[in-house]
mmCIF file of C-alpha atoms and ligand atoms in Angstrom:
data_model
loop_
_atom_site.group_PDB
_atom_site.id
_atom_site.type_symbol
_atom_site.label_atom_id
_atom_site.label_comp_id
_atom_site.label_asym_id
_atom_site.label_seq_id
_atom_site.Cartn_x
_atom_site.Cartn_y
_atom_site.Cartn_z
ATOM 1 C CA UNK A 1 -9.578 -24.799 14.394
ATOM 2 C CA UNK A 2 -12.503 -24.065 16.739
ATOM 3 C CA UNK A 3 -14.870 -21.299 15.695
ATOM 4 C CA UNK A 4 -12.586 -18.279 15.108
ATOM 5 C CA UNK A 5 -13.167 -15.196 17.238
ATOM 6 C CA UNK A 6 -13.099 -13.049 14.100
ATOM 7 C CA UNK A 7 -16.120 -12.991 11.791
ATOM 8 C CA UNK A 8 -15.789 -13.032 8.009
ATOM 9 C CA UNK A 9 -16.424 -9.308 7.777
ATOM 10 C CA UNK A 10 -13.394 -8.770 10.064
ATOM 11 C CA UNK A 11 -15.335 -8.028 13.225
ATOM 12 C CA UNK A 12 -14.017 -9.212 16.576
ATOM 13 C CA UNK A 13 -16.818 -11.375 17.955
ATOM 14 C CA UNK A 14 -16.044 -10.766 21.688
ATOM 15 C CA UNK A 15 -16.241 -6.952 21.445
ATOM 16 C CA UNK A 16 -17.674 -5.815 18.097
ATOM 17 C CA UNK A 17 -14.527 -3.961 16.994
ATOM 18 C CA UNK A 18 -13.931 -4.017 13.207
ATOM 19 C CA UNK A 19 -10.705 -4.060 11.216
ATOM 20 C CA UNK A 20 -10.624 -1.677 8.217
ATOM 21 C CA UNK A 21 -14.432 -1.475 8.005
ATOM 22 C CA UNK A 22 -15.830 0.036 4.797
ATOM 23 C CA UNK A 23 -18.708 1.635 6.716
ATOM 24 C CA UNK A 24 -18.415 3.957 9.732
ATOM 25 C CA UNK A 25 -18.302 1.919 12.978
ATOM 26 C CA UNK A 26 -18.133 2.719 16.694
ATOM 27 C CA UNK A 27 -14.661 1.230 17.031
ATOM 28 C CA UNK A 28 -12.175 0.339 14.318
ATOM 29 C CA UNK A 29 -8.605 -0.892 14.046
ATOM 30 C CA UNK A 30 -7.037 0.576 10.892
ATOM 31 C CA UNK A 31 -4.121 -1.153 9.125
ATOM 32 C CA UNK A 32 -2.956 1.842 7.055
ATOM 33 C CA UNK A 33 -3.934 5.157 5.524
ATOM 34 C CA UNK A 34 -5.111 4.155 2.014
ATOM 35 C CA UNK A 35 -8.715 5.062 1.359
ATOM 36 C CA UNK A 36 -9.822 1.472 0.802
ATOM 37 C CA UNK A 37 -8.788 0.649 4.411
ATOM 38 C CA UNK A 38 -9.024 3.923 6.331
ATOM 39 C CA UNK A 39 -12.125 5.983 6.057
ATOM 40 C CA UNK A 40 -13.701 9.032 7.574
ATOM 41 C CA UNK A 41 -16.265 8.807 10.340
ATOM 42 C CA UNK A 42 -15.471 5.997 12.793
ATOM 43 C CA UNK A 43 -16.174 6.611 16.487
ATOM 44 C CA UNK A 44 -12.791 5.475 17.825
ATOM 45 C CA UNK A 45 -9.742 4.505 15.763
ATOM 46 C CA UNK A 46 -6.829 2.412 16.960
ATOM 47 C CA UNK A 47 -3.799 2.485 14.626
ATOM 48 C CA UNK A 48 -0.067 3.184 14.515
ATOM 49 C CA UNK A 49 1.038 6.794 15.173
ATOM 50 C CA UNK A 50 2.063 7.161 11.497
ATOM 51 C CA UNK A 51 -1.316 5.933 10.249
ATOM 52 C CA UNK A 52 -3.151 8.301 12.573
ATOM 53 C CA UNK A 53 -0.967 11.205 11.370
ATOM 54 C CA UNK A 54 -1.757 10.252 7.758
ATOM 55 C CA UNK A 55 -5.504 10.010 8.415
ATOM 56 C CA UNK A 56 -5.514 13.403 10.127
ATOM 57 C CA UNK A 57 -3.503 14.957 7.272
ATOM 58 C CA UNK A 58 -5.885 13.593 4.655
ATOM 59 C CA UNK A 59 -9.256 14.029 6.319
ATOM 60 C CA UNK A 60 -8.729 16.329 9.314
ATOM 61 C CA UNK A 61 -8.404 16.002 13.084
ATOM 62 C CA UNK A 62 -12.064 15.094 13.331
ATOM 63 C CA UNK A 63 -11.881 12.210 10.824
ATOM 64 C CA UNK A 64 -12.603 9.989 13.852
ATOM 65 C CA UNK A 65 -14.294 10.682 17.179
ATOM 66 C CA UNK A 66 -11.167 9.688 19.101
ATOM 67 C CA UNK A 67 -7.689 8.396 18.303
ATOM 68 C CA UNK A 68 -5.729 5.681 20.067
ATOM 69 C CA UNK A 69 -2.091 5.370 18.984
ATOM 70 C CA UNK A 70 -0.591 1.902 19.346
ATOM 71 C CA UNK A 71 3.113 1.811 18.423
ATOM 72 C CA UNK A 72 4.520 -1.288 16.678
ATOM 73 C CA UNK A 73 5.113 -4.224 19.019
ATOM 74 C CA UNK A 74 3.180 -2.899 22.018
ATOM 75 C CA UNK A 75 0.106 -4.775 23.219
ATOM 76 C CA UNK A 76 -3.296 -3.462 24.182
ATOM 77 C CA UNK A 77 -6.054 -5.291 26.052
ATOM 78 C CA UNK A 78 -9.431 -4.963 24.366
ATOM 79 C CA UNK A 79 -12.814 -5.811 25.894
ATOM 80 C CA UNK A 80 -13.797 -9.485 25.782
ATOM 81 C CA UNK A 81 -10.332 -10.809 26.574
ATOM 82 C CA UNK A 82 -8.727 -9.957 23.219
ATOM 83 C CA UNK A 83 -5.137 -8.699 23.059
ATOM 84 C CA UNK A 84 -4.093 -6.681 20.010
ATOM 85 C CA UNK A 85 -0.658 -5.667 18.728
ATOM 86 C CA UNK A 86 0.465 -4.077 15.463
ATOM 87 C CA UNK A 87 3.421 -5.287 13.387
ATOM 88 C CA UNK A 88 5.018 -3.694 10.310
ATOM 89 C CA UNK A 89 3.495 -4.691 6.968
ATOM 90 C CA UNK A 90 6.129 -2.975 4.775
ATOM 91 C CA UNK A 91 3.461 -1.507 2.469
ATOM 92 C CA UNK A 92 3.582 2.255 3.203
ATOM 93 C CA UNK A 93 4.667 4.392 6.153
ATOM 94 C CA UNK A 94 2.989 3.138 9.326
ATOM 95 C CA UNK A 95 1.249 0.197 7.625
ATOM 96 C CA UNK A 96 0.522 -2.603 10.071
ATOM 97 C CA UNK A 97 -0.531 -6.204 10.311
ATOM 98 C CA UNK A 98 -2.973 -6.737 13.165
ATOM 99 C CA UNK A 99 -2.163 -9.605 15.548
ATOM 100 C CA UNK A 100 -5.111 -10.661 17.712
ATOM 101 C CA UNK A 101 -4.852 -13.136 20.593
ATOM 102 C CA UNK A 102 -7.781 -14.703 22.399
ATOM 103 C CA UNK A 103 -7.762 -17.814 24.602
ATOM 104 C CA UNK A 104 -4.426 -18.949 23.208
ATOM 105 C CA UNK A 105 -5.431 -18.602 19.518
ATOM 106 C CA UNK A 106 -3.631 -16.174 17.234
ATOM 107 C CA UNK A 107 -5.125 -14.405 14.220
ATOM 108 C CA UNK A 108 -3.157 -12.110 11.901
ATOM 109 C CA UNK A 109 -4.834 -9.707 9.479
ATOM 110 C CA UNK A 110 -2.111 -8.581 7.076
ATOM 111 C CA UNK A 111 -3.783 -5.533 5.545
ATOM 112 C CA UNK A 112 -1.747 -4.695 2.427
ATOM 113 C CA UNK A 113 1.858 -5.836 2.620
ATOM 114 C CA UNK A 114 5.105 -6.397 0.807
ATOM 115 C CA UNK A 115 8.438 -7.866 1.848
ATOM 116 C CA UNK A 116 10.851 -6.053 -0.485
ATOM 117 C CA UNK A 117 13.130 -3.369 0.953
ATOM 118 C CA UNK A 118 11.528 0.048 1.117
ATOM 119 C CA UNK A 119 13.124 2.946 2.979
ATOM 120 C CA UNK A 120 9.759 4.679 3.251
ATOM 121 C CA UNK A 121 7.995 1.926 5.227
ATOM 122 C CA UNK A 122 8.908 -0.036 8.354
ATOM 123 C CA UNK A 123 10.117 -3.486 7.157
ATOM 124 C CA UNK A 124 7.632 -6.382 7.116
ATOM 125 C CA UNK A 125 7.734 -8.599 10.183
ATOM 126 C CA UNK A 126 6.585 -12.209 9.948
ATOM 127 C CA UNK A 127 3.966 -13.124 12.593
ATOM 128 C CA UNK A 128 3.203 -16.751 13.399
ATOM 129 C CA UNK A 129 -0.501 -17.457 13.747
ATOM 130 C CA UNK A 130 -3.298 -20.034 13.529
ATOM 131 C CA UNK A 131 -5.549 -18.078 11.168
ATOM 132 C CA UNK A 132 -4.075 -15.736 8.553
ATOM 133 C CA UNK A 133 -6.211 -13.186 6.740
ATOM 134 C CA UNK A 134 -4.092 -12.242 3.738
ATOM 135 C CA UNK A 135 -4.548 -9.724 0.959
ATOM 136 C CA UNK A 136 -4.325 -10.962 -2.633
ATOM 137 C CA UNK A 137 -4.045 -7.869 -4.823
ATOM 138 C CA UNK A 138 -1.497 -9.629 -7.061
ATOM 139 C CA UNK A 139 -2.637 -13.158 -6.280
ATOM 140 C CA UNK A 140 -2.047 -14.750 -9.674
ATOM 141 C CA UNK A 141 1.029 -16.669 -10.879
ATOM 142 C CA UNK A 142 1.592 -14.113 -13.680
ATOM 143 C CA UNK A 143 2.458 -11.479 -11.097
ATOM 144 C CA UNK A 144 6.177 -11.722 -10.418
ATOM 145 C CA UNK A 145 7.369 -8.225 -9.717
ATOM 146 C CA UNK A 146 10.784 -7.204 -11.094
ATOM 147 C CA UNK A 147 13.388 -5.552 -8.876
ATOM 148 C CA UNK A 148 12.428 -1.901 -8.280
ATOM 149 C CA UNK A 149 16.062 -0.812 -8.749
ATOM 150 C CA UNK A 150 15.959 -2.193 -12.309
ATOM 151 C CA UNK A 151 12.797 -0.234 -13.078
ATOM 152 C CA UNK A 152 14.383 2.955 -11.730
ATOM 153 C CA UNK A 153 17.483 2.271 -13.853
ATOM 154 C CA UNK A 154 15.233 2.133 -16.963
ATOM 155 C CA UNK A 155 13.755 5.477 -15.993
ATOM 156 C CA UNK A 156 17.199 7.038 -15.544
ATOM 157 C CA UNK A 157 18.321 5.666 -18.935
ATOM 158 C CA UNK A 158 15.265 7.226 -20.552
ATOM 159 C CA UNK A 159 16.095 10.591 -18.985
ATOM 160 C CA UNK A 160 19.650 10.369 -20.296
ATOM 161 C CA UNK A 161 18.332 9.478 -23.759
ATOM 162 C CA UNK A 162 15.838 12.384 -23.885
ATOM 163 C CA UNK A 163 17.528 15.329 -22.157
ATOM 164 C CA UNK A 164 15.095 17.842 -23.685
ATOM 165 C CA UNK A 165 11.956 16.166 -22.416
ATOM 166 C CA UNK A 166 10.386 16.097 -18.955
ATOM 167 C CA UNK A 167 9.482 12.718 -17.447
ATOM 168 C CA UNK A 168 6.115 12.725 -15.697
ATOM 169 C CA UNK A 169 5.585 9.746 -13.392
ATOM 170 C CA UNK A 170 2.032 8.940 -12.379
ATOM 171 C CA UNK A 171 2.077 7.794 -8.740
ATOM 172 C CA UNK A 172 -0.545 7.566 -6.001
ATOM 173 C CA UNK A 173 0.020 10.433 -3.597
ATOM 174 C CA UNK A 174 0.264 8.242 -0.496
ATOM 175 C CA UNK A 175 3.111 5.766 -0.490
ATOM 176 C CA UNK A 176 3.995 5.275 -4.143
ATOM 177 C CA UNK A 177 5.128 8.870 -4.694
ATOM 178 C CA UNK A 178 7.465 8.820 -1.699
ATOM 179 C CA UNK A 179 8.768 5.350 -2.564
ATOM 180 C CA UNK A 180 9.620 6.323 -6.141
ATOM 181 C CA UNK A 181 11.381 9.467 -4.917
ATOM 182 C CA UNK A 182 13.293 7.426 -2.335
ATOM 183 C CA UNK A 183 14.291 4.812 -4.954
ATOM 184 C CA UNK A 184 15.570 7.606 -7.209
ATOM 185 C CA UNK A 185 17.673 8.977 -4.343
ATOM 186 C CA UNK A 186 19.018 5.484 -3.619
ATOM 187 C CA UNK A 187 19.999 5.232 -7.285
ATOM 188 C CA UNK A 188 22.045 8.437 -6.911
ATOM 189 C CA UNK A 189 19.605 10.844 -8.563
ATOM 190 C CA UNK A 190 20.244 13.977 -6.526
ATOM 191 C CA UNK A 191 18.692 16.567 -8.849
ATOM 192 C CA UNK A 192 15.552 18.379 -7.719
ATOM 193 C CA UNK A 193 12.364 16.355 -8.190
ATOM 194 C CA UNK A 194 9.284 18.348 -9.102
ATOM 195 C CA UNK A 195 5.864 17.731 -7.581
ATOM 196 C CA UNK A 196 2.339 18.229 -8.812
ATOM 197 C CA UNK A 197 0.473 20.201 -6.129
ATOM 198 C CA UNK A 198 -1.493 17.101 -5.058
ATOM 199 C CA UNK A 199 1.756 15.459 -3.879
ATOM 200 C CA UNK A 200 3.024 18.212 -1.613
ATOM 201 C CA UNK A 201 1.142 17.571 1.615
ATOM 202 C CA UNK A 202 1.945 13.874 1.992
ATOM 203 C CA UNK A 203 5.587 14.296 0.926
ATOM 204 C CA UNK A 204 5.906 16.955 3.639
ATOM 205 C CA UNK A 205 4.316 14.583 6.163
ATOM 206 C CA UNK A 206 6.785 11.812 5.288
ATOM 207 C CA UNK A 207 9.654 14.286 5.750
ATOM 208 C CA UNK A 208 8.242 15.379 9.115
ATOM 209 C CA UNK A 209 8.140 11.750 10.191
ATOM 210 C CA UNK A 210 11.771 11.162 9.330
ATOM 211 C CA UNK A 211 11.738 9.891 5.732
ATOM 212 C CA UNK A 212 14.323 11.906 3.769
ATOM 213 C CA UNK A 213 13.204 12.700 0.216
ATOM 214 C CA UNK A 214 15.824 15.264 -0.829
ATOM 215 C CA UNK A 215 15.267 18.428 -2.891
ATOM 216 C CA UNK A 216 11.560 18.611 -3.799
ATOM 217 C CA UNK A 217 10.059 21.556 -5.675
ATOM 218 C CA UNK A 218 6.631 22.579 -6.850
ATOM 219 C CA UNK A 219 6.392 22.135 -10.641
ATOM 220 C CA UNK A 220 4.069 25.122 -10.876
ATOM 221 C CA UNK A 221 6.938 27.392 -9.823
ATOM 222 C CA UNK A 222 9.245 26.231 -12.623
ATOM 223 C CA UNK A 223 9.332 27.520 -16.202
ATOM 224 C CA UNK A 224 8.808 25.180 -19.152
ATOM 225 C CA UNK A 225 12.480 25.334 -20.187
ATOM 226 C CA UNK A 226 13.669 24.575 -16.641
ATOM 227 C CA UNK A 227 11.738 21.301 -16.750
ATOM 228 C CA UNK A 228 13.748 19.773 -19.621
ATOM 229 C CA UNK A 229 15.436 16.590 -18.421
ATOM 230 C CA UNK A 230 13.630 16.751 -15.073
ATOM 231 C CA UNK A 231 11.334 14.347 -13.231
ATOM 232 C CA UNK A 232 7.829 15.363 -12.173
ATOM 233 C CA UNK A 233 5.703 13.254 -9.834
ATOM 234 C CA UNK A 234 1.953 13.611 -10.423
ATOM 235 C CA UNK A 235 -1.242 11.697 -9.708
ATOM 236 C CA UNK A 236 -1.970 9.084 -12.411
ATOM 237 C CA UNK A 237 -5.115 11.018 -13.321
ATOM 238 C CA UNK A 238 -3.116 14.194 -14.038
ATOM 239 C CA UNK A 239 -0.441 12.939 -16.387
ATOM 240 C CA UNK A 240 -2.608 13.152 -19.482
ATOM 241 C CA UNK A 241 -4.682 16.219 -18.689
ATOM 242 C CA UNK A 242 -4.058 19.880 -19.455
ATOM 243 C CA UNK A 243 -1.715 20.180 -16.513
ATOM 244 C CA UNK A 244 1.056 18.210 -18.240
ATOM 245 C CA UNK A 245 0.936 20.380 -21.375
ATOM 246 C CA UNK A 246 2.983 22.980 -19.536
ATOM 247 C CA UNK A 247 5.867 20.524 -19.595
ATOM 248 C CA UNK A 248 8.342 20.169 -22.467
ATOM 249 C CA UNK A 249 7.289 17.165 -24.633
ATOM 250 C CA UNK A 250 6.629 14.986 -21.572
ATOM 251 C CA UNK A 251 7.422 11.268 -21.456
ATOM 252 C CA UNK A 252 4.425 9.728 -19.670
ATOM 253 C CA UNK A 253 5.299 7.088 -17.095
ATOM 254 C CA UNK A 254 3.248 5.314 -14.441
ATOM 255 C CA UNK A 255 4.674 3.428 -11.435
ATOM 256 C CA UNK A 256 2.351 0.587 -10.432
ATOM 257 C CA UNK A 257 2.273 -3.149 -10.006
ATOM 258 C CA UNK A 258 -0.385 -3.194 -12.740
ATOM 259 C CA UNK A 259 2.143 -1.961 -15.283
ATOM 260 C CA UNK A 260 3.241 -5.580 -15.697
ATOM 261 C CA UNK A 261 -0.038 -6.049 -17.575
ATOM 262 C CA UNK A 262 1.154 -4.747 -20.955
ATOM 263 C CA UNK A 263 -2.335 -4.191 -22.285
ATOM 264 C CA UNK A 264 -3.228 -2.055 -19.323
ATOM 265 C CA UNK A 265 -0.174 0.153 -19.858
ATOM 266 C CA UNK A 266 -0.939 0.481 -23.583
ATOM 267 C CA UNK A 267 -4.582 1.349 -23.013
ATOM 268 C CA UNK A 268 -3.702 4.097 -20.594
ATOM 269 C CA UNK A 269 -1.291 5.641 -23.104
ATOM 270 C CA UNK A 270 1.734 5.118 -20.893
ATOM 271 C CA UNK A 271 5.004 5.366 -22.775
ATOM 272 C CA UNK A 272 7.216 4.176 -19.933
ATOM 273 C CA UNK A 273 5.479 1.657 -17.646
ATOM 274 C CA UNK A 274 7.406 1.137 -14.401
ATOM 275 C CA UNK A 275 6.499 -2.070 -12.564
ATOM 276 C CA UNK A 276 6.883 -0.851 -8.994
ATOM 277 C CA UNK A 277 4.432 -2.456 -6.601
ATOM 278 C CA UNK A 278 3.743 -1.938 -2.912
ATOM 279 C CA UNK A 279 2.059 -5.331 -2.617
ATOM 280 C CA UNK A 280 3.391 -8.852 -2.285
ATOM 281 C CA UNK A 281 3.574 -10.701 -5.600
ATOM 282 C CA UNK A 282 2.510 -14.327 -6.150
ATOM 283 C CA UNK A 283 5.744 -15.760 -4.735
ATOM 284 C CA UNK A 284 5.766 -13.484 -1.694
ATOM 285 C CA UNK A 285 2.129 -14.280 -0.928
ATOM 286 C CA UNK A 286 2.770 -18.034 -1.010
ATOM 287 C CA UNK A 287 6.006 -17.758 0.980
ATOM 288 C CA UNK A 288 4.271 -15.684 3.646
ATOM 289 C CA UNK A 289 1.331 -18.061 3.966
ATOM 290 C CA UNK A 290 3.740 -20.958 4.471
ATOM 291 C CA UNK A 291 6.019 -19.148 6.911
ATOM 292 C CA UNK A 292 3.242 -17.993 9.252
ATOM 293 C CA UNK A 293 2.446 -21.635 9.982
ATOM 294 C CA UNK A 294 -1.270 -20.846 9.822
ATOM 295 C CA UNK A 295 -3.580 -23.788 9.201
ATOM 296 C CA UNK A 296 -6.501 -21.620 8.106
ATOM 297 C CA UNK A 297 -6.190 -18.927 5.439
ATOM 298 C CA UNK A 298 -8.784 -16.329 4.549
ATOM 299 C CA UNK A 299 -8.027 -14.507 1.326
ATOM 300 C CA UNK A 300 -9.358 -11.043 0.620
ATOM 301 C CA UNK A 301 -8.748 -7.814 -1.230
ATOM 302 C CA UNK A 302 -7.985 -8.854 -4.770
ATOM 303 C CA UNK A 303 -7.689 -12.050 -6.748
ATOM 304 C CA UNK A 304 -8.775 -14.535 -4.146
ATOM 305 C CA UNK A 305 -9.527 -17.677 -6.116
ATOM 306 C CA UNK A 306 -6.096 -18.735 -7.390
ATOM 307 C CA UNK A 307 -4.539 -18.264 -3.975
ATOM 308 C CA UNK A 308 -7.356 -20.142 -2.230
ATOM 309 C CA UNK A 309 -6.871 -23.026 -4.671
ATOM 310 C CA UNK A 310 -3.113 -23.058 -4.082
ATOM 311 C CA UNK A 311 -3.651 -23.109 -0.285
ATOM 312 C CA UNK A 312 -6.053 -26.024 -0.575
ATOM 313 C CA UNK A 313 -3.490 -27.932 -2.644
ATOM 314 C CA UNK A 314 -1.076 -27.456 0.274
ATOM 315 C CA UNK A 315 -3.608 -29.055 2.628
ATOM 316 C CA UNK A 316 -4.618 -25.780 4.272
ATOM 317 C CA UNK A 317 -8.164 -24.722 5.053
ATOM 318 C CA UNK A 318 -8.721 -21.716 2.807
ATOM 319 C CA UNK A 319 -11.609 -19.597 1.673
ATOM 320 C CA UNK A 320 -12.163 -16.243 -0.030
ATOM 321 C CA UNK A 321 -13.717 -13.371 1.900
ATOM 322 C CA UNK A 322 -15.963 -11.216 -0.208
ATOM 323 C CA UNK A 323 -15.681 -7.974 1.649
ATOM 324 C CA UNK A 324 -17.522 -5.061 0.204
ATOM 325 C CA UNK A 325 -15.051 -2.552 -1.179
ATOM 326 C CA UNK A 326 -15.770 0.967 -2.181
ATOM 327 C CA UNK A 327 -14.800 3.224 -5.002
ATOM 328 C CA UNK A 328 -11.074 3.893 -4.395
ATOM 329 C CA UNK A 329 -10.406 0.167 -4.350
ATOM 330 C CA UNK A 330 -7.047 0.346 -6.044
ATOM 331 C CA UNK A 331 -5.325 3.156 -4.251
ATOM 332 C CA UNK A 332 -1.666 2.496 -3.686
ATOM 333 C CA UNK A 333 -1.186 -0.560 -5.850
HETATM 334 ZN ZN1 ZN B 401 -2.827 -0.003 0.646
HETATM 335 ZN ZN1 ZN B 402 -5.607 -2.013 -0.140
#
C-alpha cells in the first residue's frame, strides 16, 4: 500500500483531523461515548447523533466547541479530499466504525466493536477496506466469550436459588448496564430492576432514544425487605462499598468480558462472575480482519501482539499502534 493518509496516532494527514484523540484537538471524529474514546474539550466533534447525545449527557452541552451529527451511512466531505462515513460497530448505542476514503483508498477505524446480537446497539456492519485499524481488547486466543443468554440464565438460576437475597450486578453505566437489563428482558425477566443512582441518567437517555428497558426503579427508594430476590444494577466500584450494605445479604456479581479470567473474578471478591463482553473476542477479531479484505492491519487498544503475529502468519502487513491511553482505559469492557 502507498503511504497511508492516516498517521499512526490516527490523524488524517490531508486535514489534521484526529479520530478519538486522547488530548483536546481542534477537530475530532469520535467513535463512541466511552471515556477512553470521547473526551471533553475538542473544538469540533463529528460523531453519530447517539454519540453526541451521550457526550452531552455525560459532560454537558459545552463538552465540545461545536457538534456535527453524521448519521450512519451518510457521507461527508472533509478538507483535503477525504470522504468520511460512519457505520455501526455494535459495541454500545451509537458506536461507529469510521470509514475514510481518499484517492480511491479505503481506511476503516473500528473503534470498539462486537458482532453478537445486542438490542441496545445498532448491529455491526462489515466494511471492506485496504487498511483496517482494529481494536484488540480481547486479542488473545484464551478469550472466547460464552453466549450472553447462557450467562443471564445462570443469573436467573441464582436468583431462584436464593429468593431472600438481592443480586447486585456491577456494570459500567454506559452500555453494559443497558445491555444486561435488555438481556434480562429478552430472557423473560419482567420484574422491576433496581438502579444505583449512578445508572439513572444513561438508562433514561437510552429510553429516550428508543431502547426499551422495562420497569426501572431507584434502589434508594426501596426498603431492605422489598429488595429480597431482586436485581440491582450498580457501578462495579459500588458493589462492595457501604452502599450495598442496605441490601439483604447481597450476591455480588459483575458483568464483564474480564470475568472469564477466573483469578480476576476471585481477587475482586465476585461471587457470580458473568462473562458478558461488549468487545469482539479472539475469533470475532480474526474473522473480521479476514472479511474486510484489508491487506494492512494496525492493531490498537488492548493486547496487540498476539493479533499482530496472527495477521503476519496470514501474510498480512500488521503492526501494533501504541496510542497513549488515559486513566479510564477499561470503561465498557
Ligand atoms: Zn468502548
Ligand atoms: Zn475502548
